[in-house]
Amino acid sequence: MTQGLRERKRAATAQALAEAAFGLAKERGLDGFVIDEVAELAGYSRRTFANHYPCKEAAVASVAYAGIEAAADALEDVSDGRPLLDAVEVVLRLQLTTAGLSRMREVLALARAHLSLAPHVYHVQHRMRLEVEERVAAVAAGRYPASYLTLLVGAVYGMVSTALEGLVDVRLPGDPPSRDAVEFDEFLTEVFNHLRTGF
């Protein structure tokens, strides 16, 4: 499922625009900039922006999508001969980097502060989940029932989301020390122990 040159260029342009919008949103708040400023900062025209995003909220939310293609490719690379749950765990540990997790948290915090952003964040999260599920199904190659795949991806996604949304006190590297917080690596271990053995 490797992307062609045109798709890679399009994805790079979309990511540059998303990064610019996200940076401006963090610096000024969602109401503190306009689309023209996003396009100029990223080095593109307003028309190019419009070819990728319907509004600045969509661009800000899309910054969380970075790395999903790499994560999906990594799943294909590690899955041979492994139980599917083990393959998913390896990929999560490789792809959920400190920078990526911190960025997702920042996007969610922005969405709480600016309600117009929330639907766009949910849309991106839904897109990410569907793409991962599609890749998991391709890797599983008929070895598991379709309902198992949907439940597996939903369970993993839901449990990790609790940490990103602050529903579980999970400490990422770089976070201030907290007596009650669980380190993210320990949290992932707990997640996959529950998935293997139940609750």
N, CA and C atoms as an extended XYZ file, in Angstrom:
597
Properties=species:S:1:pos:R:3:atomname:S:1:resname:S:1:resid:I:1 pbc="F F F"
N         0.822       -1.202        0.000 N   MET     1
C         0.000        0.000        0.000 CA  MET     1
C         0.862        1.260        0.000 C   MET     1
N         2.086        1.129       -0.492 N   THR     2
C         2.975        2.273       -0.552 CA  THR     2
C         2.401        3.324       -1.483 C   THR     2
N         2.474        4.581       -1.078 N   GLN     3
C         1.922        5.674       -1.873 CA  GLN     3
C         2.810        5.970       -3.072 C   GLN     3
N         2.173        6.407       -4.178 N   GLY     4
C         2.912        6.889       -5.323 CA  GLY     4
C         3.419        8.294       -5.067 C   GLY     4
N         4.259        8.809       -5.997 N   LEU     5
C         4.860       10.133       -5.820 CA  LEU     5
C         3.805       11.217       -5.684 C   LEU     5
N         2.779       11.188       -6.533 N   ARG     6
C         1.740       12.219       -6.477 CA  ARG     6
C         1.013       12.203       -5.135 C   ARG     6
N         0.691       10.992       -4.656 N   GLU     7
C        -0.005       10.893       -3.369 CA  GLU     7
C         0.880       11.373       -2.231 C   GLU     7
N         2.186       11.060       -2.306 N   ARG     8
C         3.107       11.512       -1.255 CA  ARG     8
C         3.218       13.033       -1.245 C   ARG     8
N         3.281       13.639       -2.442 N   LYS     9
C         3.350       15.108       -2.511 CA  LYS     9
C         2.079       15.739       -1.959 C   LYS     9
N         0.942       15.163       -2.321 N   ARG    10
C        -0.331       15.697       -1.822 CA  ARG    10
C        -0.401       15.576       -0.299 C   ARG    10
N         0.029       14.430        0.222 N   ALA    11
C         0.019       14.231        1.673 CA  ALA    11
C         0.974       15.201        2.360 C   ALA    11
N         2.139       15.452        1.746 N   ALA    12
C         3.113       16.387        2.330 CA  ALA    12
C         2.565       17.809        2.350 C   ALA    12
N         1.872       18.197        1.290 N   THR    13
C         1.261       19.532        1.246 CA  THR    13
C         0.190       19.659        2.323 C   THR    13
N        -0.661       18.652        2.426 N   ALA    14
C        -1.716       18.670        3.445 CA  ALA    14
C        -1.115       18.752        4.840 C   ALA    14
N        -0.033       18.013        5.057 N   GLN    15
C         0.599       18.023        6.377 CA  GLN    15
C         1.230       19.375        6.680 C   GLN    15
N         1.867       19.987        5.685 N   ALA    16
C         2.471       21.310        5.891 CA  ALA    16
C         1.406       22.342        6.256 C   ALA    16
N         0.273       22.277        5.578 N   LEU    17
C        -0.829       23.195        5.884 CA  LEU    17
C        -1.383       22.929        7.288 C   LEU    17
N        -1.519       21.650        7.630 N   ALA    18
C        -2.018       21.291        8.962 CA  ALA    18
C        -1.061       21.774       10.042 C   ALA    18
N         0.237       21.589        9.822 N   GLU    19
C         1.242       22.035       10.800 CA  GLU    19
C         1.176       23.550       10.991 C   GLU    19
N         1.044       24.280        9.883 N   ALA    20
C         0.964       25.739        9.967 CA  ALA    20
C        -0.280       26.166       10.742 C   ALA    20
N        -1.419       25.551       10.436 N   ALA    21
C        -2.667       25.895       11.126 CA  ALA    21
C        -2.575       25.558       12.616 C   ALA    21
N        -2.005       24.411       12.920 N   PHE    22
C        -1.862       23.979       14.313 CA  PHE    22
C        -0.955       24.933       15.081 C   PHE    22
N         0.158       25.324       14.465 N   GLY    23
C         1.073       26.253       15.113 CA  GLY    23
C         0.421       27.595       15.404 C   GLY    23
N        -0.332       28.096       14.437 N   LEU    24
C        -1.031       29.367       14.645 CA  LEU    24
C        -2.114       29.237       15.717 C   LEU    24
N        -2.799       28.118       15.730 N   ALA    25
C        -3.845       27.909       16.736 CA  ALA    25
C        -3.252       27.857       18.136 C   ALA    25
N        -2.106       27.213       18.279 N   LYS    26
C        -1.458       27.162       19.591 CA  LYS    26
C        -0.972       28.544       20.023 C   LYS    26
N        -0.445       29.291       19.063 N   GLU    27
C         0.131       30.596       19.363 CA  GLU    27
C        -0.932       31.662       19.623 C   GLU    27
N        -2.008       31.661       18.812 N   ARG    28
C        -2.967       32.765       18.859 CA  ARG    28
C        -4.382       32.360       19.262 C   ARG    28
N        -4.627       31.064       19.357 N   GLY    29
C        -6.001       30.607       19.536 CA  GLY    29
C        -6.678       30.462       18.188 C   GLY    29
N        -7.743       29.715       18.132 N   LEU    30
C        -8.381       29.399       16.852 CA  LEU    30
C        -8.962       30.635       16.170 C   LEU    30
N        -9.341       31.628       16.940 N   ASP    31
C        -9.929       32.843       16.362 CA  ASP    31
C        -8.883       33.908       16.011 C   ASP    31
N        -7.611       33.617       16.258 N   GLY    32
C        -6.581       34.626       16.097 CA  GLY    32
C        -5.858       34.629       14.769 C   GLY    32
N        -6.364       33.905       13.777 N   PHE    33
C        -5.720       33.883       12.464 CA  PHE    33
C        -6.745       33.519       11.398 C   PHE    33
N        -6.375       33.751       10.147 N   VAL    34
C        -7.257       33.436        9.020 CA  VAL    34
C        -6.539       32.478        8.071 C   VAL    34
N        -7.298       31.920        7.148 N   ILE    35
C        -6.767       30.916        6.221 CA  ILE    35
C        -5.595       31.457        5.401 C   ILE    35
N        -5.676       32.698        4.975 N   ASP    36
C        -4.576       33.274        4.192 CA  ASP    36
C        -3.252       33.201        4.949 C   ASP    36
N        -3.297       33.395        6.254 N   GLU    37
C        -2.073       33.326        7.052 CA  GLU    37
C        -1.537       31.900        7.122 C   GLU    37
N        -2.445       30.927        7.186 N   VAL    38
C        -2.025       29.519        7.186 CA  VAL    38
C        -1.313       29.196        5.880 C   VAL    38
N        -1.941       29.569        4.775 N   ALA    39
C        -1.369       29.277        3.459 CA  ALA    39
C        -0.012       29.946        3.295 C   ALA    39
N         0.082       31.206        3.700 N   GLU    40
C         1.342       31.938        3.559 CA  GLU    40
C         2.443       31.311        4.413 C   GLU    40
N         2.120       30.958        5.642 N   LEU    41
C         3.104       30.352        6.536 CA  LEU    41
C         3.622       29.024        5.988 C   LEU    41
N         2.722       28.253        5.374 N   ALA    42
C         3.114       26.951        4.817 CA  ALA    42
C         3.775       27.073        3.452 C   ALA    42
N         3.660       28.261        2.835 N   GLY    43
C         4.275       28.465        1.523 CA  GLY    43
C         3.399       28.056        0.355 C   GLY    43
N         2.094       28.110        0.552 N   TYR    44
C         1.149       27.729       -0.500 CA  TYR    44
C         0.112       28.839       -0.687 C   TYR    44
N        -0.716       28.678       -1.709 N   SER    45
C        -1.768       29.654       -1.967 CA  SER    45
C        -3.042       29.282       -1.206 C   SER    45
N        -3.947       30.251       -1.114 N   ARG    46
C        -5.253       29.980       -0.506 CA  ARG    46
C        -5.994       28.894       -1.289 C   ARG    46
N        -5.837       28.907       -2.604 N   ARG    47
C        -6.495       27.898       -3.436 CA  ARG    47
C        -5.986       26.494       -3.090 C   ARG    47
N        -4.669       26.369       -2.886 N   THR    48
C        -4.114       25.075       -2.492 CA  THR    48
C        -4.705       24.639       -1.158 C   THR    48
N        -4.820       25.594       -0.224 N   PHE    49
C        -5.448       25.267        1.061 CA  PHE    49
C        -6.850       24.706        0.822 C   PHE    49
N        -7.623       25.391       -0.022 N   ALA    50
C        -9.002       24.977       -0.291 CA  ALA    50
C        -9.081       23.607       -0.961 C   ALA    50
N        -8.025       23.229       -1.678 N   ASN    51
C        -7.996       21.895       -2.295 CA  ASN    51
C        -7.820       20.789       -1.272 C   ASN    51
N        -7.366       21.156       -0.081 N   HIS    52
C        -7.090       20.150        0.959 CA  HIS    52
C        -8.061       20.201        2.129 C   HIS    52
N        -8.490       21.397        2.495 N   TYR    53
C        -9.315       21.549        3.696 CA  TYR    53
C       -10.460       22.524        3.449 C   TYR    53
N       -11.638       22.254        4.018 N   PRO    54
C       -12.768       23.169        3.851 CA  PRO    54
C       -12.691       24.384        4.772 C   PRO    54
N       -11.881       24.277        5.852 N   CYS    55
C       -11.789       25.364        6.825 CA  CYS    55
C       -10.541       25.178        7.667 C   CYS    55
N       -10.205       26.194        8.436 N   LYS    56
C        -8.983       26.107        9.243 CA  LYS    56
C        -9.117       25.066       10.360 C   LYS    56
N       -10.341       24.861       10.862 N   GLU    57
C       -10.550       23.852       11.902 CA  GLU    57
C       -10.173       22.456       11.413 C   GLU    57
N       -10.549       22.162       10.162 N   ALA    58
C       -10.219       20.855        9.591 CA  ALA    58
C        -8.712       20.677        9.476 C   ALA    58
N        -8.008       21.755        9.114 N   ALA    59
C        -6.550       21.686        8.999 CA  ALA    59
C        -5.911       21.458       10.365 C   ALA    59
N        -6.362       22.184       11.382 N   VAL    60
C        -5.814       22.015       12.732 CA  VAL    60
C        -6.028       20.578       13.206 C   VAL    60
N        -7.233       20.076       13.039 N   ALA    61
C        -7.538       18.714       13.500 CA  ALA    61
C        -6.692       17.672       12.782 C   ALA    61
N        -6.399       17.914       11.508 N   SER    62
C        -5.687       16.921       10.699 CA  SER    62
C        -4.247       16.726       11.114 C   SER    62
N        -3.703       17.630       11.917 N   VAL    63
C        -2.316       17.458       12.350 CA  VAL    63
C        -2.170       16.170       13.154 C   VAL    63
N        -3.245       15.723       13.794 N   ALA    64
C        -3.200       14.484       14.567 CA  ALA    64
C        -3.088       13.251       13.678 C   ALA    64
N        -3.379       13.412       12.389 N   TYR    65
C        -3.362       12.275       11.460 CA  TYR    65
C        -1.946       11.903       11.030 C   TYR    65
N        -0.984       12.774       11.290 N   ALA    66
C         0.405       12.523       10.874 CA  ALA    66
C         0.886       11.193       11.445 C   ALA    66
N         1.533       10.414       10.622 N   GLY    67
C         2.111        9.160       11.077 CA  GLY    67
C         1.201        7.958       10.931 C   GLY    67
N        -0.070        8.161       10.560 N   ILE    68
C        -0.971        7.013       10.468 CA  ILE    68
C        -0.555        6.061        9.354 C   ILE    68
N        -0.058        6.609        8.246 N   GLU    69
C         0.401        5.767        7.146 CA  GLU    69
C         1.602        4.930        7.581 C   GLU    69
N         2.532        5.576        8.298 N   ALA    70
C         3.706        4.848        8.799 CA  ALA    70
C         3.289        3.763        9.781 C   ALA    70
N         2.307        4.065       10.622 N   ALA    71
C         1.830        3.070       11.580 CA  ALA    71
C         1.209        1.886       10.865 C   ALA    71
N         0.424        2.166        9.837 N   ALA    72
C        -0.217        1.091        9.076 CA  ALA    72
C         0.827        0.245        8.357 C   ALA    72
N         1.840        0.896        7.762 N   ASP    73
C         2.908        0.143        7.100 CA  ASP    73
C         3.677       -0.708        8.103 C   ASP    73
N         3.908       -0.160        9.300 N   ALA    74
C         4.621       -0.910       10.330 CA  ALA    74
C         3.843       -2.148       10.736 C   ALA    74
N         2.523       -2.056       10.772 N   LEU    75
C         1.691       -3.213       11.100 CA  LEU    75
C         1.927       -4.329       10.111 C   LEU    75
N         1.989       -3.996        8.821 N   GLU    76
C         2.237       -5.003        7.808 CA  GLU    76
C         3.625       -5.614        7.972 C   GLU    76
N         4.604       -4.799        8.362 N   ASP    77
C         5.980       -5.278        8.484 CA  ASP    77
C         6.175       -6.241        9.644 C   ASP    77
N         5.440       -6.072       10.755 N   VAL    78
C         5.711       -6.895       11.943 CA  VAL    78
C         4.747       -8.060       12.104 C   VAL    78
N         3.791       -8.209       11.210 N   SER    79
C         2.687       -9.129       11.487 CA  SER    79
C         2.962      -10.584       11.129 C   SER    79
N         3.947      -10.870       10.300 N   ASP    80
C         4.156      -12.244        9.848 CA  ASP    80
C         4.393      -13.193       11.024 C   ASP    80
N         3.525      -14.179       11.136 N   GLY    81
C         3.687      -15.211       12.148 CA  GLY    81
C         3.307      -14.798       13.557 C   GLY    81
N         2.943      -13.586       13.770 N   ARG    82
C         2.558      -13.122       15.112 CA  ARG    82
C         1.041      -13.159       15.257 C   ARG    82
N         0.563      -13.446       16.462 N   PRO    83
C        -0.864      -13.233       16.710 CA  PRO    83
C        -1.188      -11.754       16.458 C   PRO    83
N        -2.376      -11.492       15.962 N   LEU    84
C        -2.741      -10.139       15.550 CA  LEU    84
C        -2.626       -9.142       16.701 C   LEU    84
N        -3.046       -9.527       17.896 N   LEU    85
C        -2.978       -8.618       19.041 CA  LEU    85
C        -1.528       -8.240       19.343 C   LEU    85
N        -0.616       -9.206       19.228 N   ASP    86
C         0.809       -8.920       19.454 CA  ASP    86
C         1.332       -7.930       18.409 C   ASP    86
N         0.917       -8.110       17.157 N   ALA    87
C         1.355       -7.200       16.087 CA  ALA    87
C         0.860       -5.785       16.352 C   ALA    87
N        -0.389       -5.660       16.770 N   VAL    88
C        -0.954       -4.335       17.064 CA  VAL    88
C        -0.196       -3.683       18.221 C   VAL    88
N         0.156       -4.466       19.230 N   GLU    89
C         0.901       -3.908       20.368 CA  GLU    89
C         2.279       -3.404       19.930 C   GLU    89
N         2.977       -4.184       19.112 N   VAL    90
C         4.296       -3.763       18.629 CA  VAL    90
C         4.181       -2.432       17.894 C   VAL    90
N         3.175       -2.317       17.024 N   VAL    91
C         3.003       -1.093       16.249 CA  VAL    91
C         2.701        0.098       17.162 C   VAL    91
N         1.820       -0.094       18.130 N   LEU    92
C         1.497        1.011       19.035 CA  LEU    92
C         2.736        1.486       19.783 C   LEU    92
N         3.537        0.550       20.231 N   ARG    93
C         4.734        0.931       20.984 CA  ARG    93
C         5.748        1.639       20.088 C   ARG    93
N         5.784        1.285       18.807 N   LEU    94
C         6.697        1.949       17.876 CA  LEU    94
C         6.182        3.318       17.451 C   LEU    94
N         4.879        3.438       17.249 N   GLN    95
C         4.329        4.615       16.602 CA  GLN    95
C         3.785        5.667       17.553 C   GLN    95
N         3.400        5.275       18.758 N   LEU    96
C         2.882        6.270       19.693 CA  LEU    96
C         4.059        6.935       20.391 C   LEU    96
N         4.703        7.831       19.664 N   THR    97
C         5.874        8.524       20.182 CA  THR    97
C         5.444        9.639       21.125 C   THR    97
N         6.394       10.099       21.910 N   THR    98
C         6.113       11.197       22.834 CA  THR    98
C         5.594       12.417       22.090 C   THR    98
N         6.259       12.760       20.973 N   ALA    99
C         5.856       13.941       20.203 CA  ALA    99
C         4.444       13.778       19.653 C   ALA    99
N         4.154       12.603       19.095 N   GLY   100
C         2.829       12.359       18.523 CA  GLY   100
C         1.737       12.386       19.571 C   GLY   100
N         1.997       11.770       20.714 N   LEU   101
C         1.007       11.749       21.791 CA  LEU   101
C         0.772       13.142       22.359 C   LEU   101
N         1.861       13.883       22.538 N   SER   102
C         1.723       15.250       23.059 CA  SER   102
C         0.903       16.105       22.103 C   SER   102
N         1.156       15.924       20.808 N   ARG   103
C         0.416       16.694       19.802 CA  ARG   103
C        -1.066       16.345       19.844 C   ARG   103
N        -1.384       15.045       19.948 N   MET   104
C        -2.792       14.643       20.020 CA  MET   104
C        -3.461       15.251       21.247 C   MET   104
N        -2.751       15.259       22.350 N   ARG   105
C        -3.301       15.872       23.561 CA  ARG   105
C        -3.560       17.364       23.349 C   ARG   105
N        -2.625       18.042       22.682 N   GLU   106
C        -2.791       19.474       22.432 CA  GLU   106
C        -3.988       19.745       21.531 C   GLU   106
N        -4.179       18.898       20.514 N   VAL   107
C        -5.328       19.055       19.619 CA  VAL   107
C        -6.623       18.878       20.408 C   VAL   107
N        -6.668       17.877       21.277 N   LEU   108
C        -7.869       17.649       22.088 CA  LEU   108
C        -8.108       18.809       23.050 C   LEU   108
N        -7.037       19.367       23.614 N   ALA   109
C        -7.193       20.524       24.506 CA  ALA   109
C        -7.729       21.727       23.734 C   ALA   109
N        -7.225       21.932       22.518 N   LEU   110
C        -7.747       23.022       21.677 CA  LEU   110
C        -9.234       22.814       21.386 C   LEU   110
N        -9.617       21.568       21.135 N   ALA   111
C       -11.025       21.273       20.832 CA  ALA   111
C       -11.915       21.544       22.040 C   ALA   111
N       -11.391       21.326       23.241 N   ARG   112
C       -12.186       21.640       24.435 CA  ARG   112
C       -12.337       23.150       24.597 C   ARG   112
N       -11.309       23.894       24.198 N   ALA   113
C       -11.357       25.350       24.329 CA  ALA   113
C       -12.131       26.025       23.197 C   ALA   113
N       -12.187       25.366       22.039 N   HIS   114
C       -12.855       25.934       20.857 CA  HIS   114
C       -13.817       24.877       20.305 C   HIS   114
N       -15.063       24.984       20.663 N   LEU   115
C       -16.035       23.946       20.325 CA  LEU   115
C       -16.204       23.737       18.828 C   LEU   115
N       -15.912       24.759       18.015 N   SER   116
C       -16.044       24.594       16.563 CA  SER   116
C       -15.021       23.604       16.013 C   SER   116
N       -13.971       23.333       16.787 N   LEU   117
C       -12.935       22.386       16.357 CA  LEU   117
C       -13.334       20.934       16.632 C   LEU   117
N       -14.160       20.722       17.653 N   ALA   118
C       -14.469       19.369       18.116 CA  ALA   118
C       -14.989       18.434       17.018 C   ALA   118
N       -15.969       18.828       16.181 N   PRO   119
C       -16.447       17.898       15.151 CA  PRO   119
C       -15.346       17.476       14.172 C   PRO   119
N       -14.417       18.376       13.906 N   HIS   120
C       -13.322       18.064       12.985 CA  HIS   120
C       -12.343       17.082       13.623 C   HIS   120
N       -12.115       17.216       14.919 N   VAL   121
C       -11.251       16.277       15.634 CA  VAL   121
C       -11.895       14.893       15.639 C   VAL   121
N       -13.183       14.832       15.907 N   TYR   122
C       -13.870       13.532       15.909 CA  TYR   122
C       -13.831       12.897       14.523 C   TYR   122
N       -13.953       13.717       13.489 N   HIS   123
C       -13.884       13.199       12.120 CA  HIS   123
C       -12.515       12.585       11.845 C   HIS   123
N       -11.451       13.275       12.250 N   VAL   124
C       -10.096       12.750       12.043 CA  VAL   124
C        -9.901       11.469       12.839 C   VAL   124
N       -10.365       11.440       14.075 N   GLN   125
C       -10.229       10.226       14.889 CA  GLN   125
C       -10.957        9.050       14.237 C   GLN   125
N       -12.143        9.321       13.703 N   HIS   126
C       -12.919        8.274       13.033 CA  HIS   126
C       -12.176        7.767       11.797 C   HIS   126
N       -11.623        8.690       11.021 N   ARG   127
C       -10.844        8.334        9.834 CA  ARG   127
C        -9.648        7.459       10.205 C   ARG   127
N        -8.955        7.822       11.280 N   MET   128
C        -7.798        7.059       11.729 CA  MET   128
C        -8.209        5.647       12.114 C   MET   128
N        -9.288        5.539       12.855 N   ARG   129
C        -9.730        4.219       13.302 CA  ARG   129
C       -10.114        3.343       12.108 C   ARG   129
N       -10.858        3.902       11.141 N   LEU   130
C       -11.268        3.122        9.977 CA  LEU   130
C       -10.066        2.664        9.150 C   LEU   130
N        -9.064        3.549        9.014 N   GLU   131
C        -7.891        3.173        8.238 CA  GLU   131
C        -7.112        2.065        8.927 C   GLU   131
N        -6.962        2.165       10.247 N   VAL   132
C        -6.267        1.114       10.982 CA  VAL   132
C        -7.030       -0.200       10.865 C   VAL   132
N        -8.353       -0.123       10.987 N   GLU   133
C        -9.154       -1.349       10.885 CA  GLU   133
C        -9.014       -1.989        9.510 C   GLU   133
N        -8.970       -1.149        8.475 N   GLU   134
C        -8.798       -1.661        7.112 CA  GLU   134
C        -7.449       -2.365        6.964 C   GLU   134
N        -6.395       -1.763        7.519 N   ARG   135
C        -5.072       -2.376        7.443 CA  ARG   135
C        -5.003       -3.662        8.268 C   ARG   135
N        -5.628       -3.653        9.433 N   VAL   136
C        -5.649       -4.857       10.273 CA  VAL   136
C        -6.335       -5.993        9.531 C   VAL   136
N        -7.442       -5.679        8.848 N   ALA   137
C        -8.155       -6.703        8.077 CA  ALA   137
C        -7.270       -7.260        6.966 C   ALA   137
N        -6.498       -6.400        6.304 N   ALA   138
C        -5.610       -6.858        5.233 CA  ALA   138
C        -4.519       -7.767        5.785 C   ALA   138
N        -3.969       -7.401        6.940 N   VAL   139
C        -2.909       -8.200        7.560 CA  VAL   139
C        -3.478       -9.526        8.073 C   VAL   139
N        -4.688       -9.496        8.617 N   ALA   140
C        -5.301      -10.713        9.162 CA  ALA   140
C        -5.591      -11.735        8.079 C   ALA   140
N        -5.830      -11.268        6.861 N   ALA   141
C        -5.999      -12.137        5.685 CA  ALA   141
C        -6.956      -13.300        5.940 C   ALA   141
N        -8.102      -12.996        6.547 N   GLY   142
C        -9.125      -14.024        6.721 CA  GLY   142
C        -8.893      -14.965        7.886 C   GLY   142
N        -7.862      -14.733        8.679 N   ARG   143
C        -7.586      -15.636        9.810 CA  ARG   143
C        -8.510      -15.410       10.998 C   ARG   143
N        -9.196      -14.268       11.007 N   TYR   144
C       -10.070      -13.916       12.118 CA  TYR   144
C       -11.416      -13.467       11.571 C   TYR   144
N       -12.502      -13.669       12.317 N   PRO   145
C       -13.797      -13.148       11.871 CA  PRO   145
C       -13.772      -11.615       11.820 C   PRO   145
N       -14.554      -11.052       10.906 N   ALA   146
C       -14.602       -9.589       10.747 CA  ALA   146
C       -15.018       -8.906       12.049 C   ALA   146
N       -15.932       -9.516       12.793 N   SER   147
C       -16.386       -8.900       14.047 CA  SER   147
C       -15.248       -8.815       15.061 C   SER   147
N       -14.353       -9.804       15.058 N   TYR   148
C       -13.203       -9.782       15.972 CA  TYR   148
C       -12.310       -8.586       15.662 C   TYR   148
N       -12.069       -8.346       14.380 N   LEU   149
C       -11.203       -7.244       13.982 CA  LEU   149
C       -11.785       -5.898       14.413 C   LEU   149
N       -13.090       -5.738       14.187 N   THR   150
C       -13.752       -4.491       14.579 CA  THR   150
C       -13.677       -4.286       16.087 C   THR   150
N       -13.941       -5.342       16.840 N   LEU   151
C       -13.898       -5.249       18.297 CA  LEU   151
C       -12.480       -4.992       18.803 C   LEU   151
N       -11.492       -5.646       18.188 N   LEU   152
C       -10.100       -5.464       18.599 CA  LEU   152
C        -9.660       -4.014       18.400 C   LEU   152
N        -9.868       -3.493       17.203 N   VAL   153
C        -9.456       -2.119       16.919 CA  VAL   153
C       -10.227       -1.148       17.808 C   VAL   153
N       -11.514       -1.374       17.968 N   GLY   154
C       -12.326       -0.497       18.823 CA  GLY   154
C       -11.862       -0.510       20.267 C   GLY   154
N       -11.525       -1.699       20.774 N   ALA   155
C       -11.079       -1.809       22.167 CA  ALA   155
C        -9.742       -1.100       22.375 C   ALA   155
N        -8.792       -1.351       21.470 N   VAL   156
C        -7.477       -0.708       21.594 CA  VAL   156
C        -7.623        0.804       21.473 C   VAL   156
N        -8.349        1.232       20.463 N   TYR   157
C        -8.529        2.663       20.220 CA  TYR   157
C        -9.207        3.327       21.420 C   TYR   157
N       -10.240        2.698       21.936 N   GLY   158
C       -10.966        3.273       23.068 CA  GLY   158
C       -10.109        3.388       24.306 C   GLY   158
N        -9.309        2.361       24.570 N   MET   159
C        -8.485        2.381       25.776 CA  MET   159
C        -7.378        3.422       25.678 C   MET   159
N        -6.739        3.523       24.513 N   VAL   160
C        -5.683        4.526       24.343 CA  VAL   160
C        -6.279        5.931       24.389 C   VAL   160
N        -7.489        6.090       23.852 N   SER   161
C        -8.147        7.404       23.867 CA  SER   161
C        -8.385        7.910       25.281 C   SER   161
N        -8.599        7.000       26.236 N   THR   162
C        -8.826        7.444       27.614 CA  THR   162
C        -7.611        8.197       28.153 C   THR   162
N        -6.420        7.783       27.719 N   ALA   163
C        -5.202        8.476       28.155 CA  ALA   163
C        -5.063        9.815       27.449 C   ALA   163
N        -5.334        9.826       26.141 N   LEU   164
C        -5.187       11.063       25.372 CA  LEU   164
C        -6.178       12.129       25.823 C   LEU   164
N        -7.370       11.705       26.215 N   GLU   165
C        -8.405       12.646       26.630 CA  GLU   165
C        -8.299       13.036       28.103 C   GLU   165
N        -7.312       12.468       28.798 N   GLY   166
C        -7.119       12.810       30.203 CA  GLY   166
C        -8.079       12.114       31.146 C   GLY   166
N        -8.769       11.078       30.678 N   LEU   167
C        -9.697       10.344       31.539 CA  LEU   167
C        -8.957        9.398       32.477 C   LEU   167
N        -7.747        9.012       32.073 N   VAL   168
C        -6.858        8.217       32.912 CA  VAL   168
C        -5.592        9.049       33.099 C   VAL   168
N        -5.070        9.080       34.308 N   ASP   169
C        -3.899        9.919       34.597 CA  ASP   169
C        -2.638        9.206       34.120 C   ASP   169
N        -2.255        9.510       32.887 N   VAL   170
C        -1.090        8.888       32.269 CA  VAL   170
C        -0.043        9.957       32.024 C   VAL   170
N         1.186        9.666       32.421 N   ARG   171
C         2.285       10.627       32.277 CA  ARG   171
C         3.123       10.271       31.056 C   ARG   171
N         3.262       11.254       30.171 N   LEU   172
C         4.147       11.096       29.023 CA  LEU   172
C         5.527       11.625       29.389 C   LEU   172
N         6.583       11.114       28.712 N   PRO   173
C         7.905       11.695       28.951 CA  PRO   173
C         7.852       13.199       28.700 C   PRO   173
N         8.419       13.958       29.612 N   GLY   174
C         8.379       15.416       29.493 CA  GLY   174
C         7.282       16.052       30.319 C   GLY   174
N         6.266       15.262       30.716 N   ASP   175
C         5.228       15.794       31.604 CA  ASP   175
C         5.831       16.042       32.983 C   ASP   175
N         5.275       16.992       33.745 N   PRO   176
C         5.777       17.194       35.111 CA  PRO   176
C         5.523       15.951       35.961 C   PRO   176
N         6.361       15.710       36.947 N   PRO   177
C         6.164       14.531       37.814 CA  PRO   177
C         4.804       14.569       38.500 C   PRO   177
N         4.227       13.391       38.652 N   SER   178
C         2.938       13.277       39.334 CA  SER   178
C         2.937       11.966       40.122 C   SER   178
N         2.573       12.069       41.389 N   ARG   179
C         2.619       10.893       42.262 CA  ARG   179
C         1.633        9.816       41.810 C   ARG   179
N         0.471       10.236       41.286 N   ASP   180
C        -0.587        9.282       40.958 CA  ASP   180
C        -0.588        8.824       39.499 C   ASP   180
N         0.179        9.514       38.653 N   ALA   181
C         0.138        9.199       37.219 CA  ALA   181
C         0.886        7.907       36.916 C   ALA   181
N         0.380        7.195       35.907 N   VAL   182
C         1.013        5.972       35.415 CA  VAL   182
C         1.843        6.352       34.193 C   VAL   182
N         3.060        5.820       34.087 N   GLU   183
C         3.870        6.056       32.895 CA  GLU   183
C         3.155        5.451       31.686 C   GLU   183
N         3.290        6.094       30.514 N   PHE   184
C         2.550        5.636       29.342 CA  PHE   184
C         2.906        4.197       28.972 C   PHE   184
N         4.175        3.835       29.086 N   ASP   185
C         4.586        2.464       28.766 CA  ASP   185
C         3.888        1.453       29.674 C   ASP   185
N         3.780        1.790       30.964 N   GLU   186
C         3.070        0.914       31.906 CA  GLU   186
C         1.587        0.848       31.554 C   GLU   186
N         1.043        1.985       31.151 N   PHE   187
C        -0.369        2.031       30.757 CA  PHE   187
C        -0.626        1.097       29.575 C   PHE   187
N         0.253        1.127       28.557 N   LEU   188
C         0.083        0.237       27.406 CA  LEU   188
C         0.172       -1.224       27.827 C   LEU   188
N         1.083       -1.530       28.742 N   THR   189
C         1.186       -2.908       29.245 CA  THR   189
C        -0.119       -3.333       29.889 C   THR   189
N        -0.701       -2.449       30.697 N   GLU   190
C        -1.980       -2.746       31.354 CA  GLU   190
C        -3.087       -2.935       30.320 C   GLU   190
N        -3.125       -2.050       29.304 N   VAL   191
C        -4.125       -2.161       28.238 CA  VAL   191
C        -4.075       -3.537       27.591 C   VAL   191
N        -2.896       -3.973       27.190 N   PHE   192
C        -2.791       -5.233       26.475 CA  PHE   192
C        -2.947       -6.440       27.395 C   PHE   192
N        -2.599       -6.299       28.683 N   ASN   193
C        -2.907       -7.371       29.616 CA  ASN   193
C        -4.404       -7.573       29.738 C   ASN   193
N        -5.145       -6.461       29.813 N   HIS   194
C        -6.613       -6.564       29.890 CA  HIS   194
C        -7.162       -7.185       28.609 C   HIS   194
N        -6.642       -6.789       27.483 N   LEU   195
C        -7.145       -7.326       26.213 CA  LEU   195
C        -6.868       -8.826       26.095 C   LEU   195
N        -5.780       -9.273       26.687 N   ARG   196
C        -5.455      -10.710       26.624 CA  ARG   196
C        -6.205      -11.541       27.660 C   ARG   196
N        -6.418      -10.972       28.839 N   THR   197
C        -6.941      -11.782       29.941 CA  THR   197
C        -8.308      -11.354       30.437 C   THR   197
N        -8.785      -10.194       30.008 N   GLY   198
C       -10.093       -9.724       30.456 CA  GLY   198
C        -9.962       -8.690       31.563 C   GLY   198
N       -11.097       -8.288       32.085 N   PHE   199
C       -11.134       -7.231       33.108 CA  PHE   199
C       -11.583       -7.794       34.438 C   PHE   199
